[in-house]
């Protein structure tokens, strides 16, 4: 299930509570999928995936509060300067098939410019390459099937 969003735009809280503050967030346990941590001031996002989003967000929150958030030094810096109340968390997509998590995370990372993300440049390059390779493979397979038939 995919949330309707426009890549590159800052997100606001909705009445349904789709995005919640990182310091008070709780999602139902054992939701597997792709999540985002959004800086409400700058609109910059961190995108990640987990088999249990609630536990992973708790780990992010804990690492940020201790000053040990190694996945993104810039996110740690902004959390220190702005405080946790400046960040929202949301689920971009629920992914029940755990084998598809990395692919769906790559899709979401590649949908943004690297400057709009807290994810590293290396993460963005990996995701973009994987996304382009998947598109190429799909086109190649379709084209080669027609070559065999003719």
mmCIF file of C-alpha atoms in Angstrom:
data_model
loop_
_atom_site.group_PDB
_atom_site.id
_atom_site.type_symbol
_atom_site.label_atom_id
_atom_site.label_comp_id
_atom_site.label_asym_id
_atom_site.label_seq_id
_atom_site.Cartn_x
_atom_site.Cartn_y
_atom_site.Cartn_z
ATOM 1 C CA UNK A 1 0.000 0.000 0.000
ATOM 2 C CA UNK A 2 1.509 3.268 -1.068
ATOM 3 C CA UNK A 3 0.822 6.623 0.571
ATOM 4 C CA UNK A 4 -0.090 9.452 -1.788
ATOM 5 C CA UNK A 5 2.735 11.956 -1.499
ATOM 6 C CA UNK A 6 4.574 14.430 -3.622
ATOM 7 C CA UNK A 7 8.349 13.805 -3.472
ATOM 8 C CA UNK A 8 10.386 16.766 -2.353
ATOM 9 C CA UNK A 9 7.688 18.551 -0.373
ATOM 10 C CA UNK A 10 7.692 19.159 3.357
ATOM 11 C CA UNK A 11 4.972 17.163 5.051
ATOM 12 C CA UNK A 12 2.469 18.499 7.554
ATOM 13 C CA UNK A 13 0.582 16.586 10.177
ATOM 14 C CA UNK A 14 -2.792 15.420 8.979
ATOM 15 C CA UNK A 15 -5.987 15.074 10.951
ATOM 16 C CA UNK A 16 -5.651 11.312 10.632
ATOM 17 C CA UNK A 17 -2.226 11.518 12.331
ATOM 18 C CA UNK A 18 -0.303 9.973 9.427
ATOM 19 C CA UNK A 19 2.818 11.849 10.527
ATOM 20 C CA UNK A 20 3.602 11.954 14.210
ATOM 21 C CA UNK A 21 6.309 13.668 16.226
ATOM 22 C CA UNK A 22 9.327 11.440 16.634
ATOM 23 C CA UNK A 23 9.449 11.937 20.408
ATOM 24 C CA UNK A 24 5.911 10.584 20.912
ATOM 25 C CA UNK A 25 5.472 8.223 17.961
ATOM 26 C CA UNK A 26 4.009 4.757 18.315
ATOM 27 C CA UNK A 27 2.793 2.593 15.478
ATOM 28 C CA UNK A 28 1.141 -0.798 15.774
ATOM 29 C CA UNK A 29 3.783 -3.438 16.399
ATOM 30 C CA UNK A 30 5.173 -5.613 13.638
ATOM 31 C CA UNK A 31 4.383 -3.334 10.695
ATOM 32 C CA UNK A 32 6.969 -4.063 8.036
ATOM 33 C CA UNK A 33 7.756 -1.389 5.485
ATOM 34 C CA UNK A 34 9.484 1.843 4.512
ATOM 35 C CA UNK A 35 9.381 4.825 6.873
ATOM 36 C CA UNK A 36 10.507 8.433 6.827
ATOM 37 C CA UNK A 37 11.783 10.852 9.458
ATOM 38 C CA UNK A 38 10.947 14.385 8.328
ATOM 39 C CA UNK A 39 12.474 17.643 9.506
ATOM 40 C CA UNK A 40 9.470 19.985 9.657
ATOM 41 C CA UNK A 41 11.721 23.052 9.473
ATOM 42 C CA UNK A 42 13.738 22.179 6.345
ATOM 43 C CA UNK A 43 11.638 19.394 4.795
ATOM 44 C CA UNK A 44 14.693 17.152 4.664
ATOM 45 C CA UNK A 45 13.997 13.423 5.175
ATOM 46 C CA UNK A 46 15.665 10.233 6.294
ATOM 47 C CA UNK A 47 14.243 7.139 4.597
ATOM 48 C CA UNK A 48 14.690 3.650 6.013
ATOM 49 C CA UNK A 49 13.128 0.212 6.063
ATOM 50 C CA UNK A 50 12.439 -2.314 8.777
ATOM 51 C CA UNK A 51 10.549 -5.499 9.513
ATOM 52 C CA UNK A 52 9.194 -3.731 12.620
ATOM 53 C CA UNK A 53 8.933 0.014 12.038
ATOM 54 C CA UNK A 54 7.900 0.812 15.615
ATOM 55 C CA UNK A 55 11.048 -0.807 17.050
ATOM 56 C CA UNK A 56 13.275 0.850 14.455
ATOM 57 C CA UNK A 57 11.863 4.317 15.184
ATOM 58 C CA UNK A 58 12.441 3.699 18.903
ATOM 59 C CA UNK A 59 16.056 2.837 18.122
ATOM 60 C CA UNK A 60 16.465 6.046 16.056
ATOM 61 C CA UNK A 61 14.944 8.061 18.909
ATOM 62 C CA UNK A 62 17.278 6.439 21.443
ATOM 63 C CA UNK A 63 20.405 6.953 19.315
ATOM 64 C CA UNK A 64 19.471 10.586 18.638
ATOM 65 C CA UNK A 65 18.892 11.329 22.332
ATOM 66 C CA UNK A 66 22.305 9.842 23.226
ATOM 67 C CA UNK A 67 24.065 11.668 20.365
ATOM 68 C CA UNK A 68 25.090 8.395 18.708
ATOM 69 C CA UNK A 69 23.040 8.353 15.499
ATOM 70 C CA UNK A 70 25.632 6.913 13.105
ATOM 71 C CA UNK A 71 23.320 6.335 10.087
ATOM 72 C CA UNK A 72 23.149 10.110 9.573
ATOM 73 C CA UNK A 73 25.437 12.623 11.228
ATOM 74 C CA UNK A 74 23.456 15.519 9.688
ATOM 75 C CA UNK A 75 20.207 14.206 11.201
ATOM 76 C CA UNK A 76 21.978 13.977 14.564
ATOM 77 C CA UNK A 77 23.201 17.567 14.186
ATOM 78 C CA UNK A 78 19.728 18.893 13.317
ATOM 79 C CA UNK A 79 18.135 16.935 16.168
ATOM 80 C CA UNK A 80 20.644 18.452 18.594
ATOM 81 C CA UNK A 81 19.996 22.005 17.312
ATOM 82 C CA UNK A 82 16.219 21.836 16.750
ATOM 83 C CA UNK A 83 15.133 19.200 19.260
ATOM 84 C CA UNK A 84 13.029 16.101 18.646
ATOM 85 C CA UNK A 85 9.812 18.124 18.429
ATOM 86 C CA UNK A 86 10.993 19.418 15.030
ATOM 87 C CA UNK A 87 10.768 15.929 13.487
ATOM 88 C CA UNK A 88 7.817 13.881 12.316
ATOM 89 C CA UNK A 89 7.755 10.192 11.463
ATOM 90 C CA UNK A 90 5.539 8.448 8.949
ATOM 91 C CA UNK A 91 5.120 5.200 7.113
ATOM 92 C CA UNK A 92 5.665 5.652 3.384
ATOM 93 C CA UNK A 93 4.666 2.140 2.414
ATOM 94 C CA UNK A 94 3.712 -1.070 4.175
ATOM 95 C CA UNK A 95 5.645 -3.986 2.690
ATOM 96 C CA UNK A 96 4.427 -7.372 3.928
ATOM 97 C CA UNK A 97 6.982 -9.297 1.819
ATOM 98 C CA UNK A 98 10.227 -8.882 3.761
ATOM 99 C CA UNK A 99 12.274 -9.813 0.671
ATOM 100 C CA UNK A 100 10.997 -6.655 -1.060
ATOM 101 C CA UNK A 101 11.996 -4.201 1.697
ATOM 102 C CA UNK A 102 15.372 -3.171 0.235
ATOM 103 C CA UNK A 103 13.884 -2.758 -3.247
ATOM 104 C CA UNK A 104 11.053 -0.552 -1.964
ATOM 105 C CA UNK A 105 13.473 1.497 0.169
ATOM 106 C CA UNK A 106 15.628 1.999 -2.948
ATOM 107 C CA UNK A 107 12.556 3.138 -4.854
ATOM 108 C CA UNK A 108 11.710 5.796 -2.259
ATOM 109 C CA UNK A 109 15.303 7.012 -1.873
ATOM 110 C CA UNK A 110 15.710 7.324 -5.647
ATOM 111 C CA UNK A 111 12.480 9.364 -5.851
ATOM 112 C CA UNK A 112 14.216 12.303 -4.126
ATOM 113 C CA UNK A 113 17.230 14.449 -4.892
ATOM 114 C CA UNK A 114 20.202 13.656 -2.684
ATOM 115 C CA UNK A 115 20.045 17.197 -1.243
ATOM 116 C CA UNK A 116 16.515 16.516 0.071
ATOM 117 C CA UNK A 117 17.653 13.524 2.132
ATOM 118 C CA UNK A 118 19.597 12.803 5.288
ATOM 119 C CA UNK A 119 20.573 9.475 3.737
ATOM 120 C CA UNK A 120 24.188 9.468 2.573
ATOM 121 C CA UNK A 121 25.245 10.127 -1.011
ATOM 122 C CA UNK A 122 26.343 6.462 -1.134
ATOM 123 C CA UNK A 123 22.828 5.325 -0.104
ATOM 124 C CA UNK A 124 21.319 7.507 -2.824
ATOM 125 C CA UNK A 125 23.740 6.240 -5.482
ATOM 126 C CA UNK A 126 23.067 2.614 -4.499
ATOM 127 C CA UNK A 127 19.316 3.151 -4.615
ATOM 128 C CA UNK A 128 19.415 4.983 -7.936
ATOM 129 C CA UNK A 129 21.619 2.315 -9.543
ATOM 130 C CA UNK A 130 19.367 -0.474 -8.259
ATOM 131 C CA UNK A 131 16.236 1.313 -9.486
ATOM 132 C CA UNK A 132 17.722 1.956 -12.951
ATOM 133 C CA UNK A 133 19.022 -1.639 -13.160
ATOM 134 C CA UNK A 134 15.555 -2.991 -12.360
ATOM 135 C CA UNK A 135 13.978 -0.803 -15.067
ATOM 136 C CA UNK A 136 16.639 -1.875 -17.580
ATOM 137 C CA UNK A 137 16.186 -5.566 -16.716
ATOM 138 C CA UNK A 138 12.431 -5.311 -17.194
ATOM 139 C CA UNK A 139 12.858 -3.642 -20.587
ATOM 140 C CA UNK A 140 15.576 -6.088 -21.646
ATOM 141 C CA UNK A 141 13.530 -9.132 -20.691
ATOM 142 C CA UNK A 142 10.489 -7.837 -22.548
ATOM 143 C CA UNK A 143 12.578 -7.012 -25.635
ATOM 144 C CA UNK A 144 14.454 -10.322 -25.654
ATOM 145 C CA UNK A 145 11.228 -12.322 -25.411
ATOM 146 C CA UNK A 146 9.977 -10.667 -28.570
ATOM 147 C CA UNK A 147 13.305 -11.414 -30.306
ATOM 148 C CA UNK A 148 12.955 -15.126 -29.498
ATOM 149 C CA UNK A 149 9.401 -15.279 -30.808
ATOM 150 C CA UNK A 150 10.283 -13.681 -34.157
#
